[in-house]
Short mmCIF file of C-alpha atoms in Angstrom, two decimals:
data_model
loop_
_atom_site.label_atom_id
_atom_site.label_comp_id
_atom_site.label_asym_id
_atom_site.label_seq_id
_atom_site.Cartn_x
_atom_site.Cartn_y
_atom_site.Cartn_z
CA MET A 1096 261.83 77.37 30.28
CA THR A 1097 260.50 80.89 29.68
CA ARG A 1098 261.25 83.83 31.93
CA THR A 1099 257.70 83.67 33.34
CA GLU A 1100 258.09 79.96 34.12
CA GLN A 1101 261.42 80.59 35.83
CA LEU A 1102 259.91 83.25 38.07
CA ARG A 1103 256.83 81.12 38.82
CA SER A 1104 259.08 78.27 39.88
CA ARG A 1105 261.07 80.54 42.20
CA LEU A 1106 257.97 82.15 43.68
CA LEU A 1107 255.68 79.12 44.00
CA GLY A 1108 257.92 76.08 44.14
CA PHE A 1109 256.49 72.63 43.36
CA ARG A 1110 252.75 72.51 42.74
CA PRO A 1111 250.94 69.14 42.72
CA THR A 1112 249.01 68.31 39.56
CA ASP A 1113 246.87 65.38 40.76
CA ARG A 1114 243.74 67.50 41.06
CA PHE A 1115 241.32 64.57 41.39
CA TRP A 1116 243.18 62.93 44.28
CA GLY A 1117 243.78 66.33 45.86
CA TRP A 1118 240.03 66.61 46.31
CA PHE A 1119 239.15 62.94 46.68
CA GLY A 1120 241.32 62.19 49.73
CA PRO A 1121 240.15 65.08 51.95
CA LEU A 1122 236.54 64.62 50.74
CA VAL A 1123 236.46 60.96 51.80
CA VAL A 1124 237.96 61.79 55.18
CA ALA A 1125 235.49 64.66 55.64
CA LEU A 1126 232.62 62.31 54.78
CA VAL A 1127 233.76 59.82 57.42
CA GLY A 1128 234.31 62.60 59.96
CA GLY A 1129 230.90 64.06 59.16
CA VAL A 1130 229.10 60.75 59.69
CA MET A 1131 230.72 60.47 63.12
CA ARG A 1132 229.82 64.02 64.03
CA PHE A 1133 226.17 63.78 62.98
CA TRP A 1134 225.65 60.32 64.50
CA ALA A 1135 223.32 60.63 67.54
CA LEU A 1136 223.90 64.39 67.46
CA ASP A 1137 220.74 64.96 69.50
CA ARG A 1138 222.09 63.04 72.49
CA PRO A 1139 221.89 64.09 75.25
CA HIS A 1140 218.64 66.01 74.82
CA GLN A 1141 219.61 68.66 77.32
CA LEU A 1142 221.72 71.79 77.27
CA VAL A 1143 225.38 70.90 77.68
CA PHE A 1144 227.81 73.29 79.37
CA ASP A 1145 227.60 76.78 77.79
CA GLU A 1146 224.85 75.70 75.42
CA THR A 1147 222.69 77.16 78.17
CA TYR A 1148 223.69 80.57 76.80
CA TYR A 1149 224.27 80.22 73.09
CA VAL A 1150 221.52 77.78 72.14
CA LYS A 1151 218.90 79.86 73.94
CA GLN A 1152 220.34 83.08 72.52
CA GLY A 1153 220.08 81.61 69.02
CA VAL A 1154 216.36 81.09 69.62
CA SER A 1155 216.06 84.63 70.97
CA LEU A 1156 217.67 86.04 67.83
CA LEU A 1157 215.20 84.13 65.66
CA GLN A 1158 212.23 85.39 67.67
CA TYR A 1159 213.25 88.95 68.56
CA GLY A 1160 216.31 89.82 66.46
CA VAL A 1161 218.35 90.37 69.64
CA GLU A 1162 219.31 88.40 72.73
CA MET A 1163 216.58 88.87 75.34
CA ARG A 1164 217.07 88.32 79.05
CA VAL A 1165 215.68 85.29 80.89
CA PRO A 1166 213.80 86.70 83.92
CA ASP A 1167 215.23 85.88 87.34
CA SER A 1168 211.73 84.92 88.45
CA LEU A 1169 211.67 82.02 85.98
CA LYS A 1170 212.76 78.89 87.79
CA LYS A 1171 214.70 76.20 85.93
CA PRO A 1172 214.55 77.81 82.46
CA ASP A 1173 216.81 75.11 80.97
CA GLU A 1174 214.31 72.40 81.89
CA LEU A 1175 211.47 74.40 80.35
CA PHE A 1176 213.54 75.00 77.25
CA THR A 1177 214.46 71.35 76.73
CA HIS A 1178 210.94 70.12 77.43
CA GLY A 1179 209.24 72.07 74.66
CA THR A 1180 208.99 75.69 75.88
CA PRO A 1181 211.78 77.55 74.04
CA ASP A 1182 210.35 81.03 74.71
CA VAL A 1183 211.78 81.57 78.19
CA PHE A 1184 212.57 85.25 77.66
CA GLY A 1185 211.31 88.40 79.27
CA SER A 1186 210.84 91.86 77.79
CA GLU A 1187 214.36 93.26 78.43
CA GLY A 1188 217.48 92.96 76.32
CA ASP A 1189 220.29 90.93 77.85
CA LEU A 1190 223.87 92.05 78.37
CA VAL A 1191 225.59 89.37 76.29
CA VAL A 1192 229.35 89.50 76.04
CA HIS A 1193 229.90 88.00 72.59
CA PRO A 1194 228.83 89.47 69.22
CA PRO A 1195 225.89 87.88 67.41
CA VAL A 1196 227.39 86.00 64.43
CA GLY A 1197 227.92 82.68 66.22
CA LYS A 1198 224.45 82.75 67.74
CA TRP A 1199 222.95 83.42 64.29
CA VAL A 1200 224.87 80.40 62.98
CA ILE A 1201 223.44 78.22 65.76
CA GLY A 1202 220.03 79.78 65.18
CA ALA A 1203 220.15 78.71 61.52
CA GLY A 1204 220.10 75.08 62.61
CA GLU A 1205 217.26 75.81 65.02
CA TRP A 1206 215.33 77.47 62.21
CA LEU A 1207 215.81 74.41 59.98
CA PHE A 1208 215.00 71.68 62.50
CA GLY A 1209 212.98 73.43 65.17
CA GLN A 1210 213.81 75.26 68.35
CA THR A 1211 213.01 72.25 70.55
CA SER A 1212 215.22 69.88 68.55
CA SER A 1213 218.61 69.10 70.08
CA TRP A 1214 219.61 68.06 66.55
CA GLY A 1215 218.80 71.61 65.47
CA TRP A 1216 220.77 73.11 68.36
CA ARG A 1217 223.94 71.41 67.13
CA PHE A 1218 223.40 71.04 63.40
CA SER A 1219 225.31 74.16 62.35
CA VAL A 1220 228.43 73.43 64.41
CA ALA A 1221 228.46 69.83 63.16
CA LEU A 1222 228.26 71.10 59.59
CA LEU A 1223 231.06 73.63 60.07
CA GLY A 1224 233.15 71.01 61.85
CA THR A 1225 232.72 68.63 58.91
CA LEU A 1226 233.52 71.32 56.33
CA SER A 1227 236.64 72.35 58.25
CA ILE A 1228 238.03 68.81 57.79
CA LEU A 1229 237.84 69.29 54.03
CA MET A 1230 239.20 72.82 54.32
CA ILE A 1231 242.31 71.88 56.29
CA GLY A 1232 243.01 69.07 53.83
CA ARG A 1233 242.97 71.53 50.95
CA VAL A 1234 244.94 74.13 52.92
CA ALA A 1235 247.66 71.60 53.81
CA ARG A 1236 247.90 70.36 50.22
CA ARG A 1237 248.36 73.93 48.99
CA MET A 1238 250.93 74.74 51.67
CA PHE A 1239 253.04 71.59 51.48
CA GLY A 1240 252.56 70.74 47.81
CA SER A 1241 251.53 67.20 48.74
CA THR A 1242 248.21 65.43 48.31
CA LEU A 1243 249.32 62.83 50.86
CA LEU A 1244 250.04 65.43 53.55
CA GLY A 1245 246.78 67.20 52.75
CA THR A 1246 244.87 63.98 53.34
CA VAL A 1247 246.84 63.34 56.53
CA ALA A 1248 245.90 66.81 57.81
CA ALA A 1249 242.22 66.08 57.16
CA PHE A 1250 242.57 62.70 58.91
CA LEU A 1251 244.16 64.22 62.01
CA LEU A 1252 241.46 66.87 62.36
CA ALA A 1253 238.70 64.30 61.81
CA PHE A 1254 239.99 62.15 64.68
CA GLU A 1255 240.97 64.93 67.08
CA GLY A 1256 239.03 64.92 70.33
CA HIS A 1257 238.53 68.64 70.89
CA HIS A 1258 237.35 69.14 67.34
CA PHE A 1259 234.99 66.18 67.58
CA VAL A 1260 233.42 67.30 70.86
CA HIS A 1261 233.03 70.91 69.72
CA SER A 1262 231.50 69.73 66.45
CA ARG A 1263 228.74 68.14 68.52
CA THR A 1264 228.17 70.95 71.03
CA GLY A 1265 226.44 74.28 70.39
CA LEU A 1266 229.30 76.55 71.44
CA LEU A 1267 230.94 79.50 69.68
CA ASP A 1268 234.60 78.58 69.61
CA ILE A 1269 234.51 76.15 66.68
CA ILE A 1270 232.68 78.83 64.70
CA VAL A 1271 235.60 81.21 65.35
CA MET A 1272 237.92 78.41 64.21
CA PHE A 1273 235.97 77.82 61.00
CA PHE A 1274 235.96 81.45 59.87
CA ALA A 1275 239.61 81.98 60.86
CA LEU A 1276 240.63 78.89 58.88
CA ALA A 1277 238.53 80.05 55.92
CA GLY A 1278 240.27 83.44 56.02
CA PHE A 1279 243.67 81.75 56.19
CA GLY A 1280 242.80 79.56 53.22
CA ALA A 1281 241.67 82.59 51.20
CA LEU A 1282 245.02 84.26 51.85
CA LEU A 1283 246.86 81.15 50.69
CA ILE A 1284 244.92 81.25 47.42
CA ASP A 1285 245.72 84.97 47.14
CA ARG A 1286 249.41 84.21 47.70
CA ASP A 1287 249.55 81.74 44.84
CA ARG A 1288 247.52 83.84 42.42
CA SER A 1289 249.31 87.10 43.17
CA ARG A 1290 252.72 85.46 42.81
CA ALA A 1291 251.74 83.92 39.49
CA LEU A 1292 250.57 87.36 38.33
CA LEU A 1293 253.75 89.00 39.65
CA ALA A 1294 255.87 86.52 37.69
CA GLU A 1295 253.95 87.26 34.48
CA ARG A 1296 254.14 91.04 34.82
CA VAL A 1297 257.79 91.14 35.86
CA ALA A 1298 258.71 88.86 32.95
CA THR A 1299 256.90 91.24 30.58
CA ARG A 1300 258.50 94.37 32.03
CA ALA A 1301 262.03 92.96 32.46
CA PRO A 1302 262.35 89.91 30.17
CA THR A 1303 266.13 89.82 30.53
CA GLY A 1304 266.10 90.13 34.32
CA ASP A 1305 267.29 93.76 34.32
CA SER A 1306 266.19 94.92 37.81
CA SER A 1307 266.80 98.57 36.88
CA ARG A 1308 263.58 98.41 34.85
CA LEU A 1309 261.50 97.21 37.80
CA GLY A 1310 261.75 100.09 40.26
CA TRP A 1311 258.84 99.49 42.61
CA GLY A 1312 257.49 96.66 40.52
CA PRO A 1313 253.96 96.21 39.16
CA TRP A 1314 250.70 96.70 41.01
CA LEU A 1315 248.81 93.42 41.37
CA GLY A 1316 245.25 94.72 41.29
CA LEU A 1317 242.40 94.45 43.80
CA ARG A 1318 243.17 90.83 44.73
CA PRO A 1319 239.62 89.59 45.48
CA TRP A 1320 240.71 86.74 47.75
CA ARG A 1321 241.91 89.32 50.26
CA TRP A 1322 238.40 90.72 50.36
CA VAL A 1323 237.12 87.19 50.97
CA ALA A 1324 239.62 86.84 53.80
CA GLY A 1325 238.43 90.14 55.29
CA LEU A 1326 234.84 88.90 55.18
CA CYS A 1327 235.74 85.62 56.89
CA LEU A 1328 237.88 87.26 59.57
CA GLY A 1329 235.15 89.84 60.20
CA LEU A 1330 232.75 86.95 60.83
CA ALA A 1331 235.32 85.39 63.19
CA ALA A 1332 235.55 88.62 65.20
CA GLY A 1333 231.76 88.90 65.00
CA THR A 1334 231.52 85.55 66.77
CA LYS A 1335 234.05 86.27 69.52
CA TRP A 1336 236.35 89.24 69.90
CA SER A 1337 239.31 86.87 70.04
CA GLY A 1338 238.86 86.50 66.28
CA LEU A 1339 240.29 90.03 65.93
CA PHE A 1340 243.78 88.73 66.71
CA PHE A 1341 243.65 86.45 63.66
CA LEU A 1342 242.97 89.50 61.50
CA ILE A 1343 246.07 91.24 62.88
CA ALA A 1344 248.33 88.19 62.58
CA PHE A 1345 247.19 87.23 59.08
CA GLY A 1346 247.29 90.84 57.89
CA VAL A 1347 250.97 91.06 58.80
CA MET A 1348 251.57 87.61 57.32
CA THR A 1349 250.12 88.39 53.89
CA VAL A 1350 252.10 91.63 53.54
CA TRP A 1351 255.24 89.80 54.67
CA TRP A 1352 254.67 87.35 51.84
CA ASP A 1353 254.48 90.27 49.41
CA ILE A 1354 257.75 91.68 50.71
CA GLY A 1355 259.46 88.37 50.06
CA ALA A 1356 257.90 87.99 46.62
CA ARG A 1357 259.01 91.42 45.39
CA ARG A 1358 262.49 90.86 46.73
CA THR A 1359 262.70 87.45 45.05
CA VAL A 1360 261.89 88.80 41.57
CA GLY A 1361 264.47 91.58 41.86
CA VAL A 1362 262.34 94.67 42.57
CA ARG A 1363 264.79 97.36 43.67
CA HIS A 1364 262.57 99.05 46.25
CA TRP A 1365 260.98 95.80 47.37
CA PHE A 1366 260.15 96.82 50.95
CA ARG A 1367 258.62 100.19 50.16
CA ALA A 1368 256.80 98.76 47.18
CA ALA A 1369 255.29 95.95 49.23
CA VAL A 1370 254.16 98.32 51.97
CA VAL A 1371 252.71 100.95 49.62
CA LYS A 1372 251.50 98.93 46.64
CA ASP A 1373 250.40 95.85 48.58
CA GLY A 1374 250.11 96.77 52.27
CA LEU A 1375 247.79 99.76 51.95
CA PHE A 1376 245.41 97.85 49.71
CA ALA A 1377 245.62 94.86 52.06
CA ALA A 1378 244.51 97.10 54.92
CA LEU A 1379 241.62 98.44 52.86
CA ALA A 1380 240.53 95.01 51.69
CA MET A 1381 240.95 93.08 54.93
CA VAL A 1382 240.44 95.60 57.71
CA GLY A 1383 237.81 97.61 55.87
CA THR A 1384 235.81 94.54 54.90
CA SER A 1385 236.11 93.09 58.41
CA VAL A 1386 234.84 96.29 60.02
CA VAL A 1387 231.86 96.51 57.67
CA THR A 1388 231.09 92.82 58.19
CA TYR A 1389 231.26 93.21 61.94
CA LEU A 1390 228.89 96.19 61.97
CA VAL A 1391 226.44 94.48 59.62
CA SER A 1392 226.36 91.49 61.96
CA TRP A 1393 224.70 93.77 64.54
CA ALA A 1394 221.81 94.53 62.16
CA GLY A 1395 219.28 92.83 64.43
CA TRP A 1396 220.38 94.98 67.35
CA PHE A 1397 220.24 98.16 65.23
CA ARG A 1398 216.71 97.32 64.06
CA SER A 1399 215.44 96.53 67.54
CA THR A 1400 214.15 98.82 70.25
CA ALA A 1401 214.63 96.35 73.11
CA GLY A 1402 218.27 95.36 72.61
CA TYR A 1403 220.57 95.96 75.54
CA ASP A 1404 221.78 99.61 75.59
CA ARG A 1405 219.98 100.20 72.27
CA GLN A 1406 218.44 103.47 73.52
CA TRP A 1407 221.38 104.51 75.69
CA ALA A 1408 222.55 107.43 73.51
CA THR A 1409 219.00 108.76 73.25
CA GLN A 1410 218.72 108.71 77.03
CA HIS A 1411 222.19 110.34 77.38
CA PRO A 1412 222.31 112.87 74.52
CA ASP A 1413 225.25 114.83 75.99
CA TRP A 1414 227.58 111.81 76.15
CA GLY A 1415 230.33 111.40 73.56
CA TRP A 1416 230.57 113.00 70.13
CA SER A 1417 227.14 114.35 69.32
CA TRP A 1418 227.79 114.25 65.56
CA VAL A 1419 228.05 110.43 65.69
CA PRO A 1420 224.63 108.80 65.06
CA ALA A 1421 222.93 107.75 68.28
CA PRO A 1422 222.82 104.02 67.42
CA LEU A 1423 226.60 103.95 66.93
CA ARG A 1424 227.18 105.78 70.22
CA SER A 1425 224.90 103.29 71.95
CA LEU A 1426 226.81 100.40 70.39
CA TRP A 1427 230.10 101.92 71.55
CA LYS A 1428 228.77 102.17 75.09
CA TYR A 1429 227.61 98.57 74.90
CA HIS A 1430 231.07 97.50 73.76
CA GLN A 1431 232.65 99.33 76.68
CA GLU A 1432 230.52 97.28 79.04
CA ILE A 1433 231.43 94.07 77.23
CA TYR A 1434 235.13 94.91 77.47
CA SER A 1435 234.83 95.66 81.19
CA PHE A 1436 233.23 92.27 81.69
CA HIS A 1437 235.93 90.42 79.78
CA VAL A 1438 238.93 91.99 81.50
CA GLY A 1439 237.28 91.79 84.92
CA LEU A 1440 236.14 88.16 84.77
CA THR A 1441 237.97 86.55 87.69
CA SER A 1442 235.31 84.30 89.18
CA ASP A 1443 236.42 80.91 90.42
CA HIS A 1444 235.58 77.84 88.34
CA PRO A 1445 236.77 74.25 88.77
CA TYR A 1446 237.91 74.05 85.13
CA LYS A 1447 239.64 77.39 84.72
CA THR A 1448 243.16 76.99 83.38
CA ASN A 1449 246.34 78.82 82.48
CA PRO A 1450 247.28 78.90 78.78
CA TRP A 1451 250.70 77.43 79.59
CA SER A 1452 248.96 74.09 80.13
CA TRP A 1453 246.75 74.08 77.06
CA LEU A 1454 249.00 72.43 74.48
CA VAL A 1455 249.90 69.52 76.77
CA GLN A 1456 246.25 69.00 77.78
CA GLY A 1457 246.89 69.90 81.38
CA ARG A 1458 243.27 70.51 82.40
CA PRO A 1459 240.58 69.43 79.91
CA THR A 1460 237.09 70.84 80.39
CA SER A 1461 234.20 68.61 81.43
CA PHE A 1462 231.14 69.64 79.41
CA PHE A 1463 228.73 67.13 80.90
CA TYR A 1464 228.73 64.43 83.59
CA GLU A 1465 226.13 62.19 85.18
CA GLY A 1466 226.65 59.17 87.41
CA PRO A 1467 223.76 56.75 86.83
CA LYS A 1468 223.46 53.74 89.11
CA ARG A 1469 222.42 50.19 88.34
CA GLY A 1470 219.15 50.12 86.44
CA GLN A 1471 219.36 53.80 85.43
CA ASP A 1472 219.98 54.88 81.85
CA GLY A 1473 221.18 51.42 80.83
CA CYS A 1474 223.71 51.05 83.64
CA THR A 1475 224.29 47.35 84.44
CA VAL A 1476 226.82 47.69 87.27
CA GLU A 1477 226.75 49.35 90.65
CA GLN A 1478 228.02 52.75 89.44
CA CYS A 1479 228.37 54.15 85.91
CA SER A 1480 229.59 57.34 84.30
CA LYS A 1481 228.07 59.30 81.43
CA ALA A 1482 230.37 62.11 80.34
CA ILE A 1483 231.32 64.54 77.61
CA THR A 1484 234.87 65.74 78.19
CA SER A 1485 236.81 67.96 75.80
CA ILE A 1486 240.10 66.05 75.89
CA GLY A 1487 242.31 66.49 72.87
CA THR A 1488 243.79 63.46 71.12
CA VAL A 1489 247.09 63.56 72.95
CA SER A 1490 249.25 62.21 70.12
CA ILE A 1491 248.39 65.33 68.13
CA TRP A 1492 248.72 67.83 70.95
CA TRP A 1493 251.90 66.42 72.45
CA LEU A 1494 253.64 66.26 69.08
CA GLY A 1495 252.14 69.68 68.36
CA THR A 1496 253.88 71.03 71.46
CA ILE A 1497 257.23 69.83 70.11
CA ALA A 1498 256.30 71.12 66.66
CA VAL A 1499 256.15 74.70 67.97
CA PHE A 1500 259.93 74.67 68.48
CA VAL A 1501 260.53 72.96 65.14
CA LEU A 1502 258.41 75.59 63.41
CA LEU A 1503 260.27 78.46 65.04
CA TYR A 1504 263.59 76.98 63.93
CA TYR A 1505 262.50 76.43 60.35
CA TRP A 1506 260.92 79.87 60.15
CA LEU A 1507 263.64 81.96 61.80
CA VAL A 1508 266.73 79.98 60.74
CA ARG A 1509 265.76 78.13 57.57
CA ARG A 1510 263.38 80.85 56.29
CA ASP A 1511 260.61 78.36 55.52
CA TRP A 1512 257.46 80.36 54.75
CA ARG A 1513 255.22 77.40 55.60
CA ALA A 1514 256.54 77.28 59.14
CA GLY A 1515 256.00 81.04 59.42
CA ALA A 1516 252.41 80.70 58.22
CA VAL A 1517 251.65 78.09 60.89
CA VAL A 1518 253.30 80.28 63.51
CA ALA A 1519 251.05 83.17 62.39
CA GLY A 1520 247.99 81.04 63.17
CA LEU A 1521 249.36 80.21 66.61
CA VAL A 1522 250.21 83.86 67.23
CA GLY A 1523 246.69 84.94 66.28
CA GLY A 1524 244.84 82.23 68.20
CA TYR A 1525 247.05 81.24 71.13
CA LEU A 1526 249.55 83.94 72.05
CA PRO A 1527 247.01 86.66 73.02
CA TRP A 1528 245.64 84.55 75.88
CA PHE A 1529 248.91 84.93 77.77
CA ASN A 1530 247.95 88.58 78.25
CA TYR A 1531 244.77 87.49 80.06
CA GLN A 1532 246.16 84.97 82.52
CA HIS A 1533 244.57 86.90 85.37
CA ARG A 1534 241.01 86.27 84.16
CA THR A 1535 238.93 83.10 84.12
CA ILE A 1536 239.75 81.20 80.92
CA TYR A 1537 239.42 77.58 79.84
CA SER A 1538 241.47 75.12 77.83
CA PHE A 1539 238.64 74.48 75.36
CA TYR A 1540 239.40 77.91 73.86
CA GLU A 1541 242.27 76.18 72.06
CA ILE A 1542 239.84 74.77 69.50
CA ALA A 1543 240.06 78.19 67.79
CA PHE A 1544 243.73 77.69 66.88
CA GLU A 1545 243.70 73.90 66.60
CA PRO A 1546 244.04 73.86 62.78
CA TRP A 1547 247.49 75.39 63.13
CA VAL A 1548 248.48 72.81 65.74
CA VAL A 1549 247.46 70.15 63.22
CA LEU A 1550 249.36 71.93 60.43
CA GLY A 1551 252.40 72.08 62.72
CA VAL A 1552 252.15 68.34 63.27
CA VAL A 1553 251.82 67.80 59.51
CA PHE A 1554 254.94 69.93 59.00
CA VAL A 1555 256.86 67.57 61.31
CA LEU A 1556 255.36 64.51 59.61
CA GLY A 1557 256.52 65.97 56.29
CA LEU A 1558 260.07 66.03 57.68
CA TRP A 1559 259.67 62.40 58.71
CA LEU A 1560 258.42 61.53 55.24
CA GLY A 1561 261.38 63.18 53.59
CA PRO A 1562 261.67 65.19 50.37
CA ARG A 1563 260.43 63.92 47.01
CA THR A 1564 264.07 63.50 45.93
CA ALA A 1565 264.87 61.14 48.82
CA SER A 1566 265.72 57.51 48.19
CA LEU A 1567 262.99 54.88 48.00
CA ARG A 1568 264.12 53.31 51.27
CA ARG A 1569 264.08 56.70 53.01
CA ARG A 1570 260.55 57.35 51.77
CA GLN A 1571 259.38 53.90 52.83
CA TRP A 1572 260.61 54.43 56.37
CA GLY A 1573 259.01 57.87 56.36
CA LEU A 1574 255.68 56.48 55.18
CA ALA A 1575 255.82 53.84 57.90
CA ALA A 1576 256.42 56.50 60.56
CA VAL A 1577 253.59 58.72 59.29
CA GLY A 1578 251.25 55.74 59.00
CA GLY A 1579 252.14 54.58 62.50
CA PHE A 1580 251.39 58.01 63.91
CA CYS A 1581 248.00 58.09 62.18
CA LEU A 1582 247.14 54.62 63.54
CA LEU A 1583 248.13 55.73 67.06
CA THR A 1584 245.91 58.79 66.69
CA LEU A 1585 242.99 56.64 65.55
CA ALA A 1586 243.48 54.21 68.45
CA LEU A 1587 243.55 57.01 71.01
CA PHE A 1588 240.43 58.58 69.54
CA ALA A 1589 238.62 55.22 69.74
CA PHE A 1590 239.75 54.78 73.35
CA PHE A 1591 238.28 58.12 74.42
CA TRP A 1592 235.17 57.80 72.23
CA PRO A 1593 232.85 56.88 75.17
CA ILE A 1594 233.63 60.11 77.00
CA TYR A 1595 233.30 62.18 73.84
CA THR A 1596 229.76 60.94 73.18
CA ALA A 1597 228.10 60.53 76.61
CA GLN A 1598 228.17 56.74 76.54
CA VAL A 1599 227.08 55.00 79.75
CA ILE A 1600 230.13 53.04 80.92
CA PRO A 1601 231.19 51.52 84.25
CA GLN A 1602 232.72 54.14 86.51
CA PRO A 1603 236.11 52.32 86.63
CA ASP A 1604 236.26 52.52 82.80
CA TRP A 1605 235.77 56.28 83.06
CA SER A 1606 238.51 56.48 85.71
CA ASN A 1607 240.90 54.60 83.40
CA ARG A 1608 240.50 57.41 80.89
CA MET A 1609 241.38 60.06 83.46
CA TRP A 1610 245.13 59.63 83.04
CA PHE A 1611 246.14 62.47 85.34
CA PRO A 1612 244.59 63.91 88.52
CA SER A 1613 244.14 67.25 86.74
CA TRP A 1614 241.81 65.60 84.23
CA ILE A 1615 239.20 64.81 86.88
#
């Protein structure tokens, strides 16, 4: 084994070589998951939950370039919208509290299939939901060095209730999830490629392992996958501001990986080298690209004259730094108003929750509910229910809750980088909400960090499966346990299917799926 091969082995560990199966397994699962997500996607043909905001705002962006306000004088705008009159907007820009990227994504589907098509309203989220199944399969395979665990990760996401419901509803949170997961995947690719390059350059500079010749170690170049990650995370923040926390968490994570890599190969000044040679360029690539991406996402607002607060700086020329261009000062003022709204949102809502209850599915959010009676909407009994409820597949979330403690142990005590990477996703997507417990928040926000819950579950399933060096009997028992868990997940998903897809079922059947009083 050459010096380069020795260093690659230390830095990268085992890498699977079954490239065909590494793609085939997640692709098949994504195909199955996609068929389920696109099936009857246009039902119900009415705006569900917060689609009343984002679906209409997507149409507004297509027509005006900005989100226009629906006049107060217009009665029942949702009914007009769903019955063939999508232009329900007035002449004033609307104070919307989320950046435009997610609405542009939804608008793309409306542009393709028509603004009055409920298929078009939901096409983009269904597509991103389907692609994210493939993505998490590839991410898990790269992290765990196992095609089997990669396919299991794809399977779990495909049959997870939150992910399924959000993939069929025109909301923003699954779009945040998609771009955050894409950024995470780009950083995993960067990790592997930069470590392979580090091994090659260190072996060339110090072929005998003499660390005195390394000093600060080699520079690893521009690392294009970090720029890709910055683009993706900028799009996440451009969908909802909560995406910004993923940028912070993953930025620290990728530099932490560099610190460990330089120390592993024997660089003398490994910490300073990682901060200066890797960290500064990481900040430029990721933060700089994210900022530019975020500003570009407001292009429609910049080009407009009617966008909310668009002319504010012109009307208040003495406010702020006069040397800053007026459009940027207006955008800053707009962002101040958005921030005030977010931190001050304390209105009562029957489905508001505390983040402590999210992982255990303490209070799922009802997106849609109707109670047809006999003879209505296909109801054949005295009273029926027709619901869309964002309940997570509890096998995943309850094991995911336990997995959090397993991950912390393996990261902090056993120094397992994979556990630390999953924790970084949870830190970026989940932990910040504990700082906003005073405001009105909902459990469906957890879709944004769900991939890392699934990866945490896969980490635990990998422990059940056992290492590749384990005995045949040990592996057989592990496979049986993993297979049993997947079958349980599939059975639970099938059980809750009617209330994921607005099926008309007898009201007692709906009640049987409300396992706890807090679910009603």
